[in-house]
Short mmCIF file of C-alpha atoms in Angstrom, two decimals:
data_model
loop_
_atom_site.label_atom_id
_atom_site.label_comp_id
_atom_site.label_asym_id
_atom_site.label_seq_id
_atom_site.Cartn_x
_atom_site.Cartn_y
_atom_site.Cartn_z
CA MET W 3 -90.96 -25.72 50.07
CA ARG W 4 -94.08 -25.92 47.89
CA ARG W 5 -97.53 -25.43 49.35
CA TRP W 6 -100.06 -28.05 48.38
CA PRO W 7 -103.79 -27.16 48.33
CA LEU W 8 -105.99 -29.22 50.62
CA CYS W 9 -109.22 -28.93 48.65
CA ILE W 10 -110.33 -30.26 45.30
CA ASP W 11 -111.55 -27.85 42.64
CA ARG W 12 -111.46 -27.59 38.89
CA GLY W 13 -107.80 -26.57 38.82
CA ALA W 14 -106.63 -28.85 41.60
CA PHE W 15 -105.03 -31.42 39.33
CA ALA W 16 -102.53 -28.98 37.79
CA PRO W 17 -100.47 -28.33 40.99
CA PHE W 18 -100.27 -32.08 41.59
CA SER W 19 -98.74 -32.85 38.21
CA SER W 20 -95.31 -32.85 39.84
CA VAL W 21 -96.57 -35.00 42.72
CA ILE W 22 -98.16 -37.82 40.76
CA SER W 23 -95.70 -39.80 38.67
CA HIS W 24 -95.91 -43.19 37.03
CA VAL W 25 -92.27 -44.09 37.79
CA PRO W 26 -91.36 -44.15 41.50
CA PRO W 27 -87.74 -43.56 42.57
CA SER W 28 -85.76 -46.22 44.40
CA PHE W 29 -86.71 -47.01 47.99
CA ARG W 30 -83.52 -45.59 49.45
CA ASP W 31 -84.46 -42.13 48.09
CA TYR W 32 -87.78 -41.84 49.86
CA GLY W 33 -88.08 -44.68 52.35
CA VAL W 34 -86.63 -42.75 55.31
CA SER W 35 -88.78 -40.12 56.94
CA SER W 36 -86.54 -37.05 56.85
CA PHE W 37 -88.86 -34.34 58.10
CA LEU W 38 -91.45 -33.82 60.81
CA PRO W 39 -94.36 -36.12 59.91
CA LEU W 40 -97.65 -34.32 59.46
CA PRO W 41 -100.88 -35.62 61.01
CA THR W 42 -102.53 -38.37 59.02
CA ASP W 43 -105.70 -36.37 58.42
CA ALA W 44 -103.65 -33.66 56.69
CA PHE W 45 -103.04 -36.05 53.81
CA GLU W 46 -106.65 -37.20 53.37
CA PRO W 47 -107.51 -34.75 50.52
CA LEU W 48 -104.31 -35.71 48.73
CA ASP W 49 -104.96 -39.40 49.31
CA HIS W 50 -108.36 -39.00 47.63
CA ILE W 51 -106.65 -37.53 44.57
CA ASN W 52 -104.03 -40.30 44.59
CA LYS W 53 -106.79 -42.90 44.78
CA SER W 54 -108.78 -41.32 41.94
CA VAL W 55 -105.73 -41.19 39.70
CA ALA W 56 -104.80 -44.79 40.57
CA ARG W 57 -108.34 -45.94 39.70
CA CYS W 58 -108.12 -44.14 36.35
CA ILE W 59 -104.80 -45.86 35.61
CA THR W 60 -105.76 -49.36 36.71
CA GLY W 61 -109.53 -49.37 36.09
CA ALA W 62 -110.04 -50.90 39.54
CA PHE W 63 -113.23 -50.85 41.59
CA ARG W 64 -114.08 -47.93 43.82
CA THR W 65 -113.89 -50.12 46.93
CA ALA W 66 -110.29 -51.20 46.30
CA ALA W 67 -107.84 -50.31 49.05
CA LEU W 68 -105.62 -47.27 48.51
CA ALA W 69 -102.39 -49.22 49.17
CA VAL W 70 -103.33 -51.83 46.55
CA LEU W 71 -104.22 -49.15 44.00
CA GLU W 72 -100.96 -47.28 44.57
CA LYS W 73 -98.95 -50.45 44.12
CA GLU W 74 -100.75 -51.50 40.93
CA ALA W 75 -100.54 -47.97 39.47
CA ALA W 76 -96.90 -47.50 40.56
CA LEU W 77 -97.77 -44.37 42.52
CA LEU W 78 -95.94 -43.31 45.66
CA PRO W 79 -97.92 -42.63 48.82
CA THR W 80 -98.59 -38.93 49.19
CA GLN W 81 -96.63 -38.52 52.41
CA LEU W 82 -93.48 -40.13 51.00
CA ARG W 83 -93.73 -38.11 47.81
CA ILE W 84 -93.99 -34.80 49.65
CA GLU W 85 -91.15 -35.68 52.02
CA HIS W 86 -88.96 -36.70 49.09
CA ASP W 87 -89.73 -33.43 47.30
CA ALA W 88 -89.07 -31.44 50.48
CA MET W 89 -85.73 -33.16 51.00
CA ASN W 90 -84.66 -32.34 47.45
CA THR W 91 -85.80 -28.75 47.89
CA VAL W 92 -83.76 -28.26 51.05
CA ALA W 93 -80.73 -29.93 49.46
CA TYR W 94 -81.03 -27.57 46.50
CA ARG W 95 -81.24 -24.54 48.80
CA LEU W 96 -78.12 -25.66 50.67
CA THR W 97 -76.10 -25.39 47.47
CA LEU W 98 -76.79 -21.66 47.19
CA PRO W 99 -73.83 -19.30 47.77
CA ILE W 100 -73.11 -18.26 51.34
CA SER W 101 -74.11 -14.67 50.49
CA HIS W 102 -77.64 -15.70 49.49
CA PRO W 103 -80.23 -14.35 52.00
CA ILE W 104 -81.94 -17.72 52.43
CA ARG W 105 -78.75 -19.43 53.63
CA PRO W 106 -78.78 -17.92 57.18
CA LEU W 107 -82.39 -19.06 57.63
CA LEU W 108 -81.55 -22.63 56.67
CA ARG W 109 -78.39 -22.62 58.75
CA ASP W 110 -80.25 -21.45 61.85
CA ALA W 111 -83.07 -23.94 61.30
CA ILE W 112 -80.66 -26.86 60.99
CA ALA W 113 -78.16 -25.80 63.67
CA THR W 114 -80.80 -25.11 66.33
CA THR W 115 -81.62 -28.27 68.24
CA PRO W 116 -85.40 -28.65 68.73
CA LYS W 117 -86.80 -28.94 72.22
CA SER W 118 -88.02 -32.47 71.61
CA PRO W 119 -85.97 -34.96 69.54
CA LYS W 120 -89.11 -36.34 67.92
CA PHE W 121 -89.61 -32.98 66.21
CA ALA W 122 -86.14 -33.05 64.63
CA SER W 123 -85.19 -33.91 61.10
CA ILE W 124 -82.24 -36.13 60.22
CA LEU W 125 -80.36 -32.97 59.17
CA HIS W 126 -80.07 -31.98 62.82
CA PHE W 127 -77.95 -35.02 63.56
CA VAL W 128 -75.09 -34.69 61.10
CA ASP W 129 -71.63 -34.57 62.60
CA PRO W 130 -69.88 -31.26 61.82
CA ARG W 131 -66.95 -33.14 60.31
CA GLY W 132 -69.18 -35.40 58.25
CA GLN W 133 -68.24 -38.82 59.61
CA ARG W 134 -71.68 -40.33 60.14
CA LEU W 135 -75.35 -39.71 60.88
CA ARG W 136 -76.31 -39.99 64.52
CA LYS W 137 -79.44 -41.63 65.83
CA ARG W 138 -82.55 -39.62 66.48
CA GLY W 139 -82.71 -38.29 70.00
CA GLU W 140 -78.96 -37.73 70.34
CA GLY W 141 -77.73 -34.15 70.44
CA ARG W 142 -74.84 -32.80 68.40
CA ILE W 143 -71.60 -33.40 70.28
CA VAL W 144 -68.92 -30.72 70.04
CA GLN W 145 -65.65 -32.40 69.18
CA ALA W 146 -62.44 -31.75 71.08
CA GLY W 147 -60.80 -29.74 68.31
CA GLU W 148 -63.89 -27.67 67.56
CA ALA W 149 -64.10 -24.18 69.01
CA ALA W 150 -67.21 -23.30 70.95
CA HIS W 151 -68.10 -20.45 68.55
CA THR W 152 -67.61 -22.51 65.38
CA GLU W 153 -70.63 -22.33 63.10
CA PHE W 154 -72.29 -25.55 62.03
CA ASP W 155 -71.54 -26.40 58.40
CA ALA W 156 -75.04 -26.26 56.94
CA THR W 157 -73.85 -27.23 53.46
CA LEU W 158 -73.27 -30.82 54.64
CA GLY W 159 -70.20 -30.87 52.40
CA MET W 160 -72.15 -30.72 49.14
CA GLU W 161 -70.67 -29.10 46.07
CA PRO W 162 -71.63 -25.40 46.09
CA ILE W 163 -73.71 -24.60 43.02
CA ILE W 164 -73.69 -20.99 41.81
CA PRO W 165 -77.08 -20.10 40.25
CA VAL W 166 -75.60 -17.41 37.99
CA TYR W 167 -71.82 -17.48 37.64
CA THR W 168 -71.13 -15.34 34.55
CA ALA W 169 -72.47 -11.79 34.49
CA PRO W 170 -74.74 -10.98 31.51
CA TRP W 171 -72.31 -8.28 30.39
CA ALA W 172 -69.24 -10.54 30.55
CA THR W 173 -67.35 -10.91 27.30
CA PRO W 174 -67.54 -14.37 25.73
CA LEU W 175 -64.53 -16.65 25.99
CA PRO W 176 -62.22 -16.81 22.96
CA VAL W 177 -63.13 -20.47 22.52
CA THR W 178 -64.56 -21.86 19.30
CA THR W 179 -66.20 -25.27 19.56
CA VAL W 180 -66.59 -27.08 16.24
CA ILE W 181 -68.78 -30.19 16.06
CA PHE W 182 -69.48 -31.43 12.54
CA PRO W 183 -70.96 -34.67 11.22
CA LYS W 184 -68.45 -37.50 10.92
CA GLU W 185 -67.34 -36.90 7.33
CA ASP W 186 -67.09 -33.13 7.74
CA ALA W 187 -65.35 -33.55 11.11
CA LEU W 188 -62.51 -35.50 9.48
CA CYS W 189 -62.04 -32.76 6.88
CA ALA W 190 -62.04 -30.09 9.60
CA LEU W 191 -59.46 -32.08 11.56
CA LYS W 192 -57.11 -32.21 8.56
CA VAL W 193 -57.44 -28.45 8.03
CA ALA W 194 -56.80 -27.69 11.71
CA LEU W 195 -53.75 -29.98 11.89
CA ALA W 196 -52.32 -28.36 8.75
CA ASP W 197 -52.48 -24.89 10.33
CA ALA W 198 -48.91 -23.88 11.22
CA ARG W 199 -50.11 -21.88 14.23
CA HIS W 200 -50.99 -25.14 15.99
CA ASN W 201 -47.69 -26.95 15.38
CA SER W 202 -46.59 -26.87 19.03
CA SER W 203 -49.98 -26.52 20.71
CA THR W 204 -52.06 -29.42 19.38
CA TRP W 205 -53.56 -31.54 22.16
CA PHE W 206 -55.67 -34.68 21.91
CA THR W 207 -57.76 -35.40 25.03
CA ASP W 208 -59.78 -38.39 26.20
CA GLY W 209 -61.36 -39.98 29.24
CA SER W 210 -61.76 -43.58 30.34
CA LEU W 211 -63.53 -45.72 32.93
CA LEU W 212 -62.11 -49.14 33.86
CA ASP W 213 -63.12 -51.26 36.86
CA GLY W 214 -64.99 -48.34 38.40
CA ARG W 215 -62.02 -45.98 38.20
CA ALA W 216 -62.12 -42.93 35.92
CA GLY W 217 -59.22 -41.07 34.41
CA GLY W 218 -58.53 -38.22 32.03
CA ALA W 219 -55.57 -37.61 29.77
CA ALA W 220 -54.12 -35.07 27.35
CA VAL W 221 -51.43 -35.79 24.76
CA ARG W 222 -49.56 -33.14 22.78
CA VAL W 223 -48.85 -34.43 19.29
CA GLU W 224 -46.21 -33.29 16.82
CA ASN W 225 -45.93 -34.99 13.42
CA GLU W 226 -48.32 -37.71 14.60
CA ARG W 227 -45.99 -38.58 17.47
CA GLU W 228 -46.40 -38.12 21.18
CA ALA W 229 -44.45 -35.08 22.40
CA GLU W 230 -45.97 -34.69 25.87
CA LYS W 231 -48.47 -36.60 28.00
CA ILE W 232 -50.56 -35.72 31.05
CA CYS W 233 -52.51 -38.39 32.95
CA GLU W 234 -54.99 -37.48 35.68
CA PRO W 235 -56.51 -40.34 37.73
CA LEU W 236 -59.91 -39.40 39.19
CA GLY W 237 -60.86 -42.46 41.23
CA ASN W 238 -64.61 -43.00 41.28
CA GLY W 239 -66.23 -41.02 38.52
CA GLN W 240 -67.71 -41.05 35.05
CA VAL W 241 -66.21 -41.06 31.57
CA CYS W 242 -67.44 -37.53 30.86
CA GLU W 243 -65.61 -36.28 33.96
CA GLY W 244 -62.41 -37.77 32.58
CA GLU W 245 -63.05 -36.14 29.20
CA MET W 246 -63.54 -32.72 30.80
CA GLU W 247 -60.52 -33.20 33.04
CA GLY W 248 -58.45 -33.96 29.94
CA LEU W 249 -59.59 -30.71 28.33
CA LEU W 250 -58.70 -28.85 31.52
CA CYS W 251 -55.23 -30.40 31.68
CA ALA W 252 -54.50 -29.67 28.03
CA THR W 253 -55.67 -26.05 28.22
CA THR W 254 -53.83 -25.44 31.49
CA LYS W 255 -50.53 -26.73 30.11
CA ALA W 256 -50.89 -24.87 26.81
CA LEU W 257 -51.61 -21.57 28.56
CA HIS W 258 -48.79 -22.18 31.04
CA ASP W 259 -46.45 -22.48 28.04
CA ASN W 260 -47.74 -19.09 26.76
CA HIS W 261 -49.26 -20.41 23.54
CA ARG W 262 -51.65 -17.96 21.88
CA CYS W 263 -53.30 -20.41 19.46
CA VAL W 264 -54.39 -23.64 21.12
CA LEU W 265 -56.01 -26.63 19.44
CA CYS W 266 -57.77 -29.22 21.63
CA ILE W 267 -59.26 -32.29 19.96
CA ALA W 268 -61.68 -34.58 21.81
CA ASP W 269 -64.04 -37.39 20.84
CA SER W 270 -66.75 -36.43 23.36
CA GLN W 271 -69.35 -33.90 22.25
CA ALA W 272 -70.82 -33.78 25.76
CA ALA W 273 -67.46 -32.76 27.24
CA LEU W 274 -66.86 -30.10 24.59
CA ARG W 275 -70.24 -28.55 25.30
CA GLY W 276 -70.16 -29.07 29.06
CA ILE W 277 -66.76 -27.47 29.65
CA LEU W 278 -68.18 -24.14 28.44
CA SER W 279 -71.48 -24.31 30.33
CA THR W 280 -71.43 -22.82 33.84
CA ARG W 281 -75.15 -23.38 34.36
CA PRO W 282 -76.18 -24.84 37.76
CA ARG W 283 -75.52 -28.57 37.73
CA SER W 284 -73.40 -31.24 39.36
CA GLY W 285 -69.77 -30.84 38.29
CA GLN W 286 -70.17 -27.11 37.68
CA PHE W 287 -66.80 -26.50 39.36
CA ARG W 288 -64.88 -27.83 36.33
CA SER W 289 -66.54 -25.36 34.00
CA ILE W 290 -65.84 -22.55 36.46
CA ARG W 291 -62.17 -23.58 36.66
CA TYR W 292 -62.02 -23.57 32.86
CA ASP W 293 -63.66 -20.13 32.71
CA LYS W 294 -61.30 -18.64 35.31
CA LEU W 295 -58.29 -20.22 33.64
CA ILE W 296 -59.01 -18.63 30.27
CA ARG W 297 -60.05 -15.22 31.63
CA ASP W 298 -56.83 -15.01 33.66
CA ALA W 299 -54.85 -15.92 30.54
CA LEU W 300 -56.61 -13.19 28.56
CA VAL W 301 -55.05 -10.59 30.83
CA ARG W 302 -51.60 -11.73 29.70
CA SER W 303 -52.53 -12.62 26.11
CA PRO W 304 -55.43 -10.49 24.81
CA HIS W 305 -55.26 -12.17 21.38
CA LEU W 306 -55.63 -15.70 22.74
CA THR W 307 -57.67 -18.11 20.60
CA ILE W 308 -58.68 -21.67 21.50
CA LEU W 309 -60.21 -24.14 19.06
CA ASN W 310 -62.00 -27.15 20.56
CA LEU W 311 -62.63 -29.66 17.80
CA TRP W 312 -64.65 -32.87 17.85
CA THR W 313 -63.34 -35.94 16.06
CA PRO W 314 -64.87 -39.42 15.76
CA ALA W 315 -63.31 -42.01 18.04
CA HIS W 316 -61.39 -45.14 17.06
CA ILE W 317 -61.04 -44.46 13.35
CA GLY W 318 -57.25 -44.63 13.26
CA THR W 319 -56.39 -41.02 14.10
CA ALA W 320 -52.95 -41.22 15.70
CA GLY W 321 -53.51 -38.52 18.32
CA ASN W 322 -56.88 -39.90 19.36
CA GLU W 323 -55.48 -43.39 19.83
CA LEU W 324 -52.59 -42.01 21.90
CA ALA W 325 -55.01 -40.05 24.10
CA ASP W 326 -57.23 -43.11 24.53
CA ALA W 327 -54.26 -45.20 25.66
CA ALA W 328 -53.15 -42.45 28.06
CA ALA W 329 -56.65 -42.20 29.56
CA LYS W 330 -56.71 -45.95 30.18
CA GLU W 331 -53.28 -45.62 31.76
CA ALA W 332 -54.61 -42.89 34.05
CA THR W 333 -57.22 -45.27 35.47
CA GLU W 334 -54.46 -47.70 36.49
CA GLN W 335 -51.75 -45.22 37.33
CA ASP W 336 -49.98 -45.69 40.64
CA PRO W 337 -49.02 -42.67 42.74
CA ASP W 338 -45.59 -41.12 42.30
CA PRO W 339 -43.09 -42.95 44.58
CA ASN W 340 -41.90 -39.58 45.87
CA ASN W 341 -45.40 -38.93 47.18
CA PHE W 342 -45.22 -41.97 49.46
CA ALA W 343 -42.30 -40.42 51.35
CA SER W 344 -44.15 -37.11 51.71
CA LEU W 345 -47.36 -38.78 52.88
CA THR W 346 -45.44 -40.95 55.33
CA SER W 347 -43.79 -37.83 56.72
CA LEU W 348 -47.17 -36.17 57.15
CA ARG W 349 -48.63 -39.24 58.83
CA THR W 350 -45.81 -39.66 61.33
CA GLY W 351 -45.18 -35.95 61.92
CA PHE W 352 -41.47 -36.17 61.02
CA SER W 353 -41.54 -33.75 58.12
CA TYR W 354 -40.08 -30.56 56.69
CA LEU W 355 -42.76 -28.47 58.41
CA ASN W 356 -41.44 -25.94 60.90
CA GLU W 357 -43.33 -27.45 63.82
CA HIS W 358 -41.14 -30.57 63.69
CA HIS W 359 -37.97 -28.72 62.69
CA PHE W 360 -38.37 -26.41 65.69
CA LYS W 361 -38.67 -29.39 68.06
CA SER W 362 -35.54 -30.88 66.48
CA GLY W 363 -33.61 -27.62 66.78
CA PHE W 364 -33.25 -27.02 63.04
CA VAL W 365 -35.12 -23.70 62.99
CA ALA W 366 -35.52 -20.89 65.49
CA SER W 367 -39.32 -20.66 65.31
CA PRO W 368 -42.23 -23.01 64.60
CA ALA W 369 -44.04 -20.23 62.73
CA CYS W 370 -45.11 -20.62 59.12
CA ASP W 371 -42.67 -18.89 56.76
CA ASP W 372 -45.36 -18.27 54.15
CA CYS W 373 -48.17 -16.63 56.14
CA GLY W 374 -46.70 -15.96 59.60
CA ALA W 375 -49.03 -18.25 61.56
CA PRO W 376 -47.57 -19.13 65.00
CA PHE W 377 -47.32 -22.87 64.26
CA GLU W 378 -46.84 -24.58 60.90
CA THR W 379 -48.63 -27.79 61.81
CA ARG W 380 -49.86 -30.49 59.47
CA ALA W 381 -53.43 -29.18 59.67
CA HIS W 382 -52.21 -25.65 58.97
CA TYR W 383 -50.27 -26.72 55.89
CA MET W 384 -52.98 -28.97 54.46
CA LEU W 385 -56.13 -27.01 55.29
CA GLU W 386 -55.49 -23.48 56.55
CA CYS W 387 -52.41 -21.76 55.11
CA PRO W 388 -53.56 -19.06 52.64
CA ALA W 389 -50.34 -19.45 50.64
CA TRP W 390 -51.58 -22.80 49.31
CA GLU W 391 -55.28 -21.92 48.94
CA GLU W 392 -55.02 -21.73 45.16
CA TYR W 393 -53.68 -25.28 45.09
CA ARG W 394 -56.46 -26.47 47.40
CA GLN W 395 -59.28 -24.90 45.42
CA HIS W 396 -58.21 -24.97 41.78
CA ILE W 397 -54.99 -26.81 40.95
CA GLN W 398 -55.47 -29.86 43.19
CA PRO W 399 -58.98 -29.30 44.63
CA LEU W 400 -58.99 -31.23 47.90
CA HIS W 401 -62.55 -30.29 48.88
CA ALA W 402 -63.91 -31.51 45.55
CA ALA W 403 -62.01 -34.77 46.04
CA GLY W 404 -63.54 -35.12 49.50
CA ARG W 405 -67.04 -34.74 48.11
CA LYS W 406 -66.40 -37.50 45.60
CA VAL W 407 -65.76 -39.98 48.42
CA ASP W 408 -68.88 -38.87 50.33
CA ILE W 409 -67.14 -36.92 53.10
CA LEU W 410 -69.74 -34.49 54.41
CA GLY W 411 -68.83 -31.26 56.14
CA ASN W 412 -65.39 -29.73 56.41
CA LEU W 413 -62.29 -31.77 55.65
CA HIS W 414 -59.96 -32.62 58.49
CA LEU W 415 -56.64 -34.34 58.96
CA SER W 416 -57.63 -37.98 59.37
CA PRO W 417 -59.40 -38.74 56.05
CA LEU W 418 -56.86 -36.77 54.01
CA LEU W 419 -54.04 -38.99 55.25
CA THR W 420 -55.86 -42.31 55.50
CA HIS W 421 -58.66 -42.52 52.91
CA PRO W 422 -57.38 -44.67 50.00
CA LYS W 423 -59.21 -42.59 47.38
CA LEU W 424 -57.72 -39.32 48.64
CA LEU W 425 -54.07 -40.36 48.79
CA SER W 426 -53.42 -39.72 45.09
CA ARG W 427 -54.92 -36.22 45.21
CA MET W 428 -53.15 -35.46 48.48
CA GLY W 429 -49.83 -36.59 47.01
CA SER W 430 -50.40 -34.37 43.97
CA PHE W 431 -51.16 -31.44 46.27
CA VAL W 432 -47.92 -31.95 48.21
CA GLU W 433 -45.96 -32.21 44.98
CA ALA W 434 -47.58 -29.11 43.48
CA THR W 435 -46.83 -26.93 46.51
CA GLY W 436 -43.18 -27.99 46.62
CA ARG W 437 -43.17 -27.55 50.38
CA PHE W 438 -41.71 -31.02 50.98
CA ALA W 439 -38.89 -30.68 48.49
CA PRO W 440 -35.56 -31.56 50.12
CA PRO W 441 -33.52 -28.50 51.16
CA SER W 442 -30.60 -27.48 49.00
CA PRO W 443 -27.11 -28.62 50.08
CA SER W 444 -26.20 -25.03 51.00
CA LEU W 445 -28.67 -25.20 53.84
#
């Protein structure tokens, strides 16, 4: 947290340049007192500066009230500005990796209940499973399924941001991004499509946002005809997220098919640049997935080359129009009917998991066949089994989906099986693992 000087000197205005702003944020961002309020007299030197700046902006009289000056000059009160900045600072620190030395300090500060409730911040009253904020003065209640030694989740379910993901000595990815002006881009597209190396690995990608629902798509094109299509509904999101998801889907499928020369064509310059940038930002996880995907493929194919090409949108390019239609379809796509049966089985408990099969006498043990855990329960399969961790984190990232629907803290069984915006991702996870596939007739 920044330290603000409490005296006015010649250089006092420089540190306050980040405090005084002409455009205040919305009330919901700063209107709630989130931290221990300081005594009123502690803000008097800062209030004098705020008043002087407001007078300079408005040209008002010296005797005008501070509240009137702040309103006319569109300046936030000092206390609210500092609390807002402190809240953002703590939120930023909570996104640091678990190994960072400052994380234990924050975790202990948040998890330790103060002696008096009036000295607590709102962060002390977050349920460990992220269901709601409790009222001030109420202690944190340990839930029935929570072990006594379980650590409080100090991340509050926010997306972990890695300050430096790629080592300085890491080799660059074999990805060439080409973004030309419109006329030159069309010429480059014709040259790339004429390259015989891309005959079976040319993908057009796009994203779409309709009625608040985002989607991404990738279409493999051969001879200006659709040869393969991938649609990925994202639920609530932005168009750029759909564009990047389309690039991820196309690259994943091309590398899965062992292509060494891959051509991905998109009409979003922001997505083409963002998919390669692992700098700290919201949505960093997609760039990290893309980076890991390509580096893993390099182990199998050292001569891998990927060309990401920008093309103007809606100019009659067959592949781009097909990708645009597929992205719109992704925003309206219904879940696979097979997923409904799997989700119903998980909800009711009558499933292919060994816990139920053992009760029914179909298997000799309720243990998990994949990791050896004593009981293969629904929670074990969905959240704990290490055999499916890759699907949870990378292929069908459940935790990322939970963050999109504002579920703070660790995921648990109830929202995964009941939240409308998680059902599609949960169904895709079940389908990807293949655990609920019907047994063969020989069994």
